[in-house]
Amino acid sequence: MSDRQVQTPPIEYVSSLKAGEHGCIFFTSLAEMRKIHFAFVKSGLEDNWGVVYATPAESFDDLKDSMERHGIDVQKYQERGDLILVRGEDLYKSGEKPDLENCKTAVKSVIEGFMAKGKKGVRVAGDLTSYFLPRGLMMQWFDLEQLFERQSTLPLTVICAYDAAYIPATKDLDIMFYYKKINKEWQNFVDAHSFAIYISKNQNMIFTI
């Protein structure tokens, strides 16, 4: 697929996303990834979106603490029902054989619930790849990615994240080589999205796909 570079800073770009987009972040730093993810979450909550954050972790404590440090009042938004934190295994059940129907049902239910409350739409962010990729469950993750279309007619916007540590020889590359290597070796994953953000050291690039 062809792509086009976007000059907008990542935080500004994700904060202004409309419904229907499905993007990804390729990152070398969890802290940098979370800055972007949490800007997406925070701006959505402040603009009347329902938000879901999916994590592979057993506990939400670290996630909540990190969100709070980025200015998100987790307790307030959870009590309002505007923010849902979910464990990946509650969605896909088994990493080795993900329950795609359960995922579809859960997403449909969440969308319907938020829209019934008068929300603009639903924003979903997650770093579930950190469960699948270290275990070599590439196709299982790809099947889950395919549940979300590149550009959807649903009132849904999704940003997932890929840790470059699981992509050979990318960690210390210049940003342009980093981008080219990921696009070459992970083309199917890149093409499953409507945009991709690449973060390496203190540099970043955004491409629409």
PDB file of C-alpha atoms in Angstrom:
ATOM      1  CA  MET A   1       0.000   0.000   0.000  1.00  0.00           C
ATOM      2  CA  SER A   2       1.095   3.593  -0.507  1.00  0.00           C
ATOM      3  CA  ASP A   3       1.660   5.878   2.441  1.00  0.00           C
ATOM      4  CA  ARG A   4       1.969   9.579   3.085  1.00  0.00           C
ATOM      5  CA  GLN A   5       3.981  11.273   5.807  1.00  0.00           C
ATOM      6  CA  VAL A   6       2.120  13.540   8.209  1.00  0.00           C
ATOM      7  CA  GLN A   7       3.944  16.533   9.706  1.00  0.00           C
ATOM      8  CA  THR A   8       1.662  16.951  12.726  1.00  0.00           C
ATOM      9  CA  PRO A   9       3.255  16.049  16.114  1.00  0.00           C
ATOM     10  CA  PRO A  10       2.040  12.637  17.344  1.00  0.00           C
ATOM     11  CA  ILE A  11       0.247  13.891  20.474  1.00  0.00           C
ATOM     12  CA  GLU A  12      -1.637  16.522  18.488  1.00  0.00           C
ATOM     13  CA  TYR A  13      -2.405  14.004  15.754  1.00  0.00           C
ATOM     14  CA  VAL A  14      -3.920  11.309  17.999  1.00  0.00           C
ATOM     15  CA  SER A  15      -5.807  13.848  20.112  1.00  0.00           C
ATOM     16  CA  SER A  16      -7.731  15.064  17.073  1.00  0.00           C
ATOM     17  CA  LEU A  17      -8.569  11.672  15.520  1.00  0.00           C
ATOM     18  CA  LYS A  18     -12.117  11.168  14.308  1.00  0.00           C
ATOM     19  CA  ALA A  19     -14.160   7.978  14.477  1.00  0.00           C
ATOM     20  CA  GLY A  20     -13.287   5.188  12.073  1.00  0.00           C
ATOM     21  CA  GLU A  21      -9.479   5.193  12.300  1.00  0.00           C
ATOM     22  CA  HIS A  22      -7.349   2.171  13.260  1.00  0.00           C
ATOM     23  CA  GLY A  23      -3.732   3.070  13.909  1.00  0.00           C
ATOM     24  CA  CYS A  24      -0.609   1.610  15.454  1.00  0.00           C
ATOM     25  CA  ILE A  25       2.487   2.827  17.282  1.00  0.00           C
ATOM     26  CA  PHE A  26       5.879   1.143  16.798  1.00  0.00           C
ATOM     27  CA  PHE A  27       7.943   2.182  19.811  1.00  0.00           C
ATOM     28  CA  THR A  28      11.302   1.669  21.534  1.00  0.00           C
ATOM     29  CA  SER A  29      10.312   3.345  24.803  1.00  0.00           C
ATOM     30  CA  LEU A  30       7.266   2.426  26.878  1.00  0.00           C
ATOM     31  CA  ALA A  31       7.276   5.912  28.374  1.00  0.00           C
ATOM     32  CA  GLU A  32       7.156   7.561  24.929  1.00  0.00           C
ATOM     33  CA  MET A  33       4.427   5.204  23.761  1.00  0.00           C
ATOM     34  CA  ARG A  34       2.335   5.953  26.824  1.00  0.00           C
ATOM     35  CA  LYS A  35       2.641   9.702  26.259  1.00  0.00           C
ATOM     36  CA  ILE A  36       0.890   9.207  22.933  1.00  0.00           C
ATOM     37  CA  HIS A  37      -1.586   6.580  24.118  1.00  0.00           C
ATOM     38  CA  PHE A  38      -2.585   8.614  27.159  1.00  0.00           C
ATOM     39  CA  ALA A  39      -2.948  11.819  25.135  1.00  0.00           C
ATOM     40  CA  PHE A  40      -5.384   9.863  22.954  1.00  0.00           C
ATOM     41  CA  VAL A  41      -7.213   8.642  26.078  1.00  0.00           C
ATOM     42  CA  LYS A  42      -7.236  11.985  27.913  1.00  0.00           C
ATOM     43  CA  SER A  43      -8.360  14.090  24.965  1.00  0.00           C
ATOM     44  CA  GLY A  44     -11.130  11.606  24.267  1.00  0.00           C
ATOM     45  CA  LEU A  45     -12.415  11.642  27.837  1.00  0.00           C
ATOM     46  CA  GLU A  46     -12.386  15.442  27.860  1.00  0.00           C
ATOM     47  CA  ASP A  47     -14.324  15.550  24.580  1.00  0.00           C
ATOM     48  CA  ASN A  48     -17.189  13.191  25.499  1.00  0.00           C
ATOM     49  CA  TRP A  49     -15.801   9.933  24.092  1.00  0.00           C
ATOM     50  CA  GLY A  50     -16.086   6.625  25.872  1.00  0.00           C
ATOM     51  CA  VAL A  51     -12.616   5.105  26.318  1.00  0.00           C
ATOM     52  CA  VAL A  52     -11.345   1.547  26.738  1.00  0.00           C
ATOM     53  CA  TYR A  53      -7.742   0.667  27.613  1.00  0.00           C
ATOM     54  CA  ALA A  54      -6.709  -2.973  27.201  1.00  0.00           C
ATOM     55  CA  THR A  55      -3.638  -4.327  28.977  1.00  0.00           C
ATOM     56  CA  PRO A  56      -2.005  -7.758  29.230  1.00  0.00           C
ATOM     57  CA  ALA A  57      -1.105  -7.099  32.878  1.00  0.00           C
ATOM     58  CA  GLU A  58      -2.781  -8.983  35.730  1.00  0.00           C
ATOM     59  CA  SER A  59      -3.031  -5.794  37.808  1.00  0.00           C
ATOM     60  CA  PHE A  60      -4.181  -2.321  36.784  1.00  0.00           C
ATOM     61  CA  ASP A  61      -2.101  -0.564  39.453  1.00  0.00           C
ATOM     62  CA  ASP A  62       0.857   0.437  37.260  1.00  0.00           C
ATOM     63  CA  LEU A  63      -1.450   1.491  34.429  1.00  0.00           C
ATOM     64  CA  LYS A  64      -3.588   3.637  36.734  1.00  0.00           C
ATOM     65  CA  ASP A  65      -0.542   5.274  38.319  1.00  0.00           C
ATOM     66  CA  SER A  66       0.896   6.092  34.904  1.00  0.00           C
ATOM     67  CA  MET A  67      -2.415   7.519  33.702  1.00  0.00           C
ATOM     68  CA  GLU A  68      -2.643   9.705  36.802  1.00  0.00           C
ATOM     69  CA  ARG A  69       0.870  11.047  36.150  1.00  0.00           C
ATOM     70  CA  HIS A  70      -0.327  12.047  32.678  1.00  0.00           C
ATOM     71  CA  GLY A  71      -3.207  14.053  34.103  1.00  0.00           C
ATOM     72  CA  ILE A  72      -6.012  11.501  33.790  1.00  0.00           C
ATOM     73  CA  ASP A  73      -8.354  11.349  36.801  1.00  0.00           C
ATOM     74  CA  VAL A  74      -8.870   7.588  36.582  1.00  0.00           C
ATOM     75  CA  GLN A  75     -11.224   7.279  39.537  1.00  0.00           C
ATOM     76  CA  LYS A  76     -13.491  10.083  38.326  1.00  0.00           C
ATOM     77  CA  TYR A  77     -13.831   8.715  34.823  1.00  0.00           C
ATOM     78  CA  GLN A  78     -14.287   5.126  35.996  1.00  0.00           C
ATOM     79  CA  GLU A  79     -17.014   6.160  38.435  1.00  0.00           C
ATOM     80  CA  ARG A  80     -18.780   8.000  35.625  1.00  0.00           C
ATOM     81  CA  GLY A  81     -18.489   4.916  33.451  1.00  0.00           C
ATOM     82  CA  ASP A  82     -16.551   6.867  30.818  1.00  0.00           C
ATOM     83  CA  LEU A  83     -13.315   4.850  31.167  1.00  0.00           C
ATOM     84  CA  ILE A  84     -13.063   1.072  31.104  1.00  0.00           C
ATOM     85  CA  LEU A  85      -9.840  -0.763  31.886  1.00  0.00           C
ATOM     86  CA  VAL A  86      -9.824  -4.348  30.653  1.00  0.00           C
ATOM     87  CA  ARG A  87      -7.415  -7.271  30.756  1.00  0.00           C
ATOM     88  CA  GLY A  88      -6.646  -8.760  27.386  1.00  0.00           C
ATOM     89  CA  GLU A  89      -7.455 -12.293  28.520  1.00  0.00           C
ATOM     90  CA  ASP A  90     -10.992 -11.172  29.374  1.00  0.00           C
ATOM     91  CA  LEU A  91     -11.416 -10.338  25.692  1.00  0.00           C
ATOM     92  CA  TYR A  92      -9.576 -13.084  23.843  1.00  0.00           C
ATOM     93  CA  LYS A  93      -9.619 -15.796  26.587  1.00  0.00           C
ATOM     94  CA  SER A  94      -6.663 -17.782  25.218  1.00  0.00           C
ATOM     95  CA  GLY A  95      -3.617 -16.270  23.528  1.00  0.00           C
ATOM     96  CA  GLU A  96      -2.874 -19.534  21.731  1.00  0.00           C
ATOM     97  CA  LYS A  97      -6.407 -19.678  20.328  1.00  0.00           C
ATOM     98  CA  PRO A  98      -8.077 -16.275  20.686  1.00  0.00           C
ATOM     99  CA  ASP A  99     -11.860 -16.259  21.034  1.00  0.00           C
ATOM    100  CA  LEU A 100     -12.645 -13.868  18.189  1.00  0.00           C
ATOM    101  CA  GLU A 101     -16.392 -14.095  18.690  1.00  0.00           C
ATOM    102  CA  ASN A 102     -16.041 -13.058  22.335  1.00  0.00           C
ATOM    103  CA  CYS A 103     -13.952 -10.078  21.227  1.00  0.00           C
ATOM    104  CA  LYS A 104     -16.566  -9.051  18.673  1.00  0.00           C
ATOM    105  CA  THR A 105     -19.369  -9.382  21.193  1.00  0.00           C
ATOM    106  CA  ALA A 106     -17.482  -7.400  23.826  1.00  0.00           C
ATOM    107  CA  VAL A 107     -16.635  -4.568  21.424  1.00  0.00           C
ATOM    108  CA  LYS A 108     -20.223  -4.409  20.138  1.00  0.00           C
ATOM    109  CA  SER A 109     -21.580  -4.279  23.690  1.00  0.00           C
ATOM    110  CA  VAL A 110     -19.164  -1.503  24.702  1.00  0.00           C
ATOM    111  CA  ILE A 111     -19.997   0.596  21.647  1.00  0.00           C
ATOM    112  CA  GLU A 112     -23.726   0.220  22.230  1.00  0.00           C
ATOM    113  CA  GLY A 113     -23.365   1.094  25.906  1.00  0.00           C
ATOM    114  CA  PHE A 114     -21.347   4.246  25.289  1.00  0.00           C
ATOM    115  CA  MET A 115     -23.542   5.422  22.419  1.00  0.00           C
ATOM    116  CA  ALA A 116     -26.638   4.950  24.593  1.00  0.00           C
ATOM    117  CA  LYS A 117     -25.017   7.398  27.028  1.00  0.00           C
ATOM    118  CA  GLY A 118     -24.700  10.003  24.275  1.00  0.00           C
ATOM    119  CA  LYS A 119     -20.976   9.625  23.671  1.00  0.00           C
ATOM    120  CA  LYS A 120     -19.385  10.849  20.419  1.00  0.00           C
ATOM    121  CA  GLY A 121     -17.882   7.413  19.927  1.00  0.00           C
ATOM    122  CA  VAL A 122     -15.456   4.971  21.477  1.00  0.00           C
ATOM    123  CA  ARG A 123     -11.669   5.201  21.663  1.00  0.00           C
ATOM    124  CA  VAL A 124      -9.746   1.977  22.274  1.00  0.00           C
ATOM    125  CA  ALA A 125      -6.040   1.844  23.139  1.00  0.00           C
ATOM    126  CA  GLY A 126      -3.958  -1.132  24.157  1.00  0.00           C
ATOM    127  CA  ASP A 127      -0.535  -2.746  24.310  1.00  0.00           C
ATOM    128  CA  LEU A 128      -1.645  -6.373  24.043  1.00  0.00           C
ATOM    129  CA  THR A 129       1.179  -7.159  21.632  1.00  0.00           C
ATOM    130  CA  SER A 130       3.467  -7.393  24.665  1.00  0.00           C
ATOM    131  CA  TYR A 131       1.661 -10.638  25.479  1.00  0.00           C
ATOM    132  CA  PHE A 132       1.492 -12.129  21.986  1.00  0.00           C
ATOM    133  CA  LEU A 133       4.783 -11.192  20.332  1.00  0.00           C
ATOM    134  CA  PRO A 134       7.263 -12.504  22.952  1.00  0.00           C
ATOM    135  CA  ARG A 135       5.474 -15.863  22.759  1.00  0.00           C
ATOM    136  CA  GLY A 136       5.708 -16.017  18.972  1.00  0.00           C
ATOM    137  CA  LEU A 137       1.920 -15.841  18.580  1.00  0.00           C
ATOM    138  CA  MET A 138       2.131 -13.692  15.451  1.00  0.00           C
ATOM    139  CA  MET A 139      -0.814 -15.077  13.495  1.00  0.00           C
ATOM    140  CA  GLN A 140      -3.032 -15.127  16.572  1.00  0.00           C
ATOM    141  CA  TRP A 141      -2.394 -11.421  17.065  1.00  0.00           C
ATOM    142  CA  PHE A 142      -2.897 -10.726  13.366  1.00  0.00           C
ATOM    143  CA  ASP A 143      -6.314 -12.434  13.567  1.00  0.00           C
ATOM    144  CA  LEU A 144      -7.262 -10.089  16.405  1.00  0.00           C
ATOM    145  CA  GLU A 145      -5.997  -7.060  14.481  1.00  0.00           C
ATOM    146  CA  GLN A 146      -8.159  -8.045  11.530  1.00  0.00           C
ATOM    147  CA  LEU A 147     -11.283  -7.708  13.697  1.00  0.00           C
ATOM    148  CA  PHE A 148     -10.823  -3.955  13.397  1.00  0.00           C
ATOM    149  CA  GLU A 149     -10.977  -2.686   9.834  1.00  0.00           C
ATOM    150  CA  ARG A 150      -8.397  -0.189   8.571  1.00  0.00           C
ATOM    151  CA  GLN A 151     -11.145   2.391   8.364  1.00  0.00           C
ATOM    152  CA  SER A 152     -14.457   1.541   9.935  1.00  0.00           C
ATOM    153  CA  THR A 153     -17.951   2.957   9.611  1.00  0.00           C
ATOM    154  CA  LEU A 154     -18.433   2.234  13.315  1.00  0.00           C
ATOM    155  CA  PRO A 155     -18.082   5.101  15.837  1.00  0.00           C
ATOM    156  CA  LEU A 156     -14.805   3.526  16.920  1.00  0.00           C
ATOM    157  CA  THR A 157     -11.151   4.619  16.863  1.00  0.00           C
ATOM    158  CA  VAL A 158      -8.355   2.205  17.806  1.00  0.00           C
ATOM    159  CA  ILE A 159      -4.618   2.608  18.493  1.00  0.00           C
ATOM    160  CA  CYS A 160      -2.546  -0.476  19.278  1.00  0.00           C
ATOM    161  CA  ALA A 161       1.167  -0.571  20.096  1.00  0.00           C
ATOM    162  CA  TYR A 162       4.123  -2.684  18.942  1.00  0.00           C
ATOM    163  CA  ASP A 163       7.324  -2.860  20.997  1.00  0.00           C
ATOM    164  CA  ALA A 164      10.334  -2.692  18.656  1.00  0.00           C
ATOM    165  CA  ALA A 165      12.237  -4.965  21.030  1.00  0.00           C
ATOM    166  CA  TYR A 166      10.369  -7.845  19.395  1.00  0.00           C
ATOM    167  CA  ILE A 167      11.359  -6.729  15.892  1.00  0.00           C
ATOM    168  CA  PRO A 168      14.965  -7.801  15.220  1.00  0.00           C
ATOM    169  CA  ALA A 169      17.672  -5.146  14.805  1.00  0.00           C
ATOM    170  CA  THR A 170      15.455  -2.075  15.074  1.00  0.00           C
ATOM    171  CA  LYS A 171      16.261  -0.687  18.495  1.00  0.00           C
ATOM    172  CA  ASP A 172      19.240   1.508  17.644  1.00  0.00           C
ATOM    173  CA  LEU A 173      18.452   2.387  14.048  1.00  0.00           C
ATOM    174  CA  ASP A 174      18.013   5.863  12.642  1.00  0.00           C
ATOM    175  CA  ILE A 175      14.299   6.681  12.393  1.00  0.00           C
ATOM    176  CA  MET A 176      14.150   6.359   8.589  1.00  0.00           C
ATOM    177  CA  PHE A 177      15.890   2.967   8.589  1.00  0.00           C
ATOM    178  CA  TYR A 178      13.687   1.959  11.497  1.00  0.00           C
ATOM    179  CA  TYR A 179      10.597   2.859   9.469  1.00  0.00           C
ATOM    180  CA  LYS A 180      11.831   1.067   6.353  1.00  0.00           C
ATOM    181  CA  LYS A 181      12.789  -2.090   8.247  1.00  0.00           C
ATOM    182  CA  ILE A 182       9.447  -2.369  10.010  1.00  0.00           C
ATOM    183  CA  ASN A 183       7.567  -1.769   6.776  1.00  0.00           C
ATOM    184  CA  LYS A 184       9.595  -4.446   5.031  1.00  0.00           C
ATOM    185  CA  GLU A 185       9.430  -7.143   7.711  1.00  0.00           C
ATOM    186  CA  TRP A 186       5.989  -6.372   9.173  1.00  0.00           C
ATOM    187  CA  GLN A 187       4.106  -5.240   6.089  1.00  0.00           C
ATOM    188  CA  ASN A 188       0.950  -7.247   6.849  1.00  0.00           C
ATOM    189  CA  PHE A 189       0.668  -5.676  10.278  1.00  0.00           C
ATOM    190  CA  VAL A 190       1.322  -2.165   8.976  1.00  0.00           C
ATOM    191  CA  ASP A 191      -1.220  -2.545   6.176  1.00  0.00           C
ATOM    192  CA  ALA A 192      -3.918  -3.595   8.648  1.00  0.00           C
ATOM    193  CA  HIS A 193      -4.014   0.026   9.836  1.00  0.00           C
ATOM    194  CA  SER A 194      -5.029   3.420   8.474  1.00  0.00           C
ATOM    195  CA  PHE A 195      -1.985   5.131  10.009  1.00  0.00           C
ATOM    196  CA  ALA A 196       1.265   4.221  11.742  1.00  0.00           C
ATOM    197  CA  ILE A 197       3.427   6.161  14.182  1.00  0.00           C
ATOM    198  CA  TYR A 198       7.122   5.269  14.474  1.00  0.00           C
ATOM    199  CA  ILE A 199       9.054   6.358  17.583  1.00  0.00           C
ATOM    200  CA  SER A 200      12.832   5.885  17.815  1.00  0.00           C
ATOM    201  CA  LYS A 201      15.050   7.657  20.351  1.00  0.00           C
ATOM    202  CA  ASN A 202      13.956  11.315  20.229  1.00  0.00           C
ATOM    203  CA  GLN A 203      12.520  11.118  16.732  1.00  0.00           C
ATOM    204  CA  ASN A 204       9.140  10.199  15.361  1.00  0.00           C
ATOM    205  CA  MET A 205       7.321   9.812  12.063  1.00  0.00           C
ATOM    206  CA  ILE A 206       3.650   9.417  11.167  1.00  0.00           C
ATOM    207  CA  PHE A 207       2.334   7.924   7.952  1.00  0.00           C
ATOM    208  CA  THR A 208      -1.198   7.460   6.734  1.00  0.00           C
ATOM    209  CA  ILE A 209      -1.592   4.158   4.898  1.00  0.00           C
TER     210      ILE A 209
END
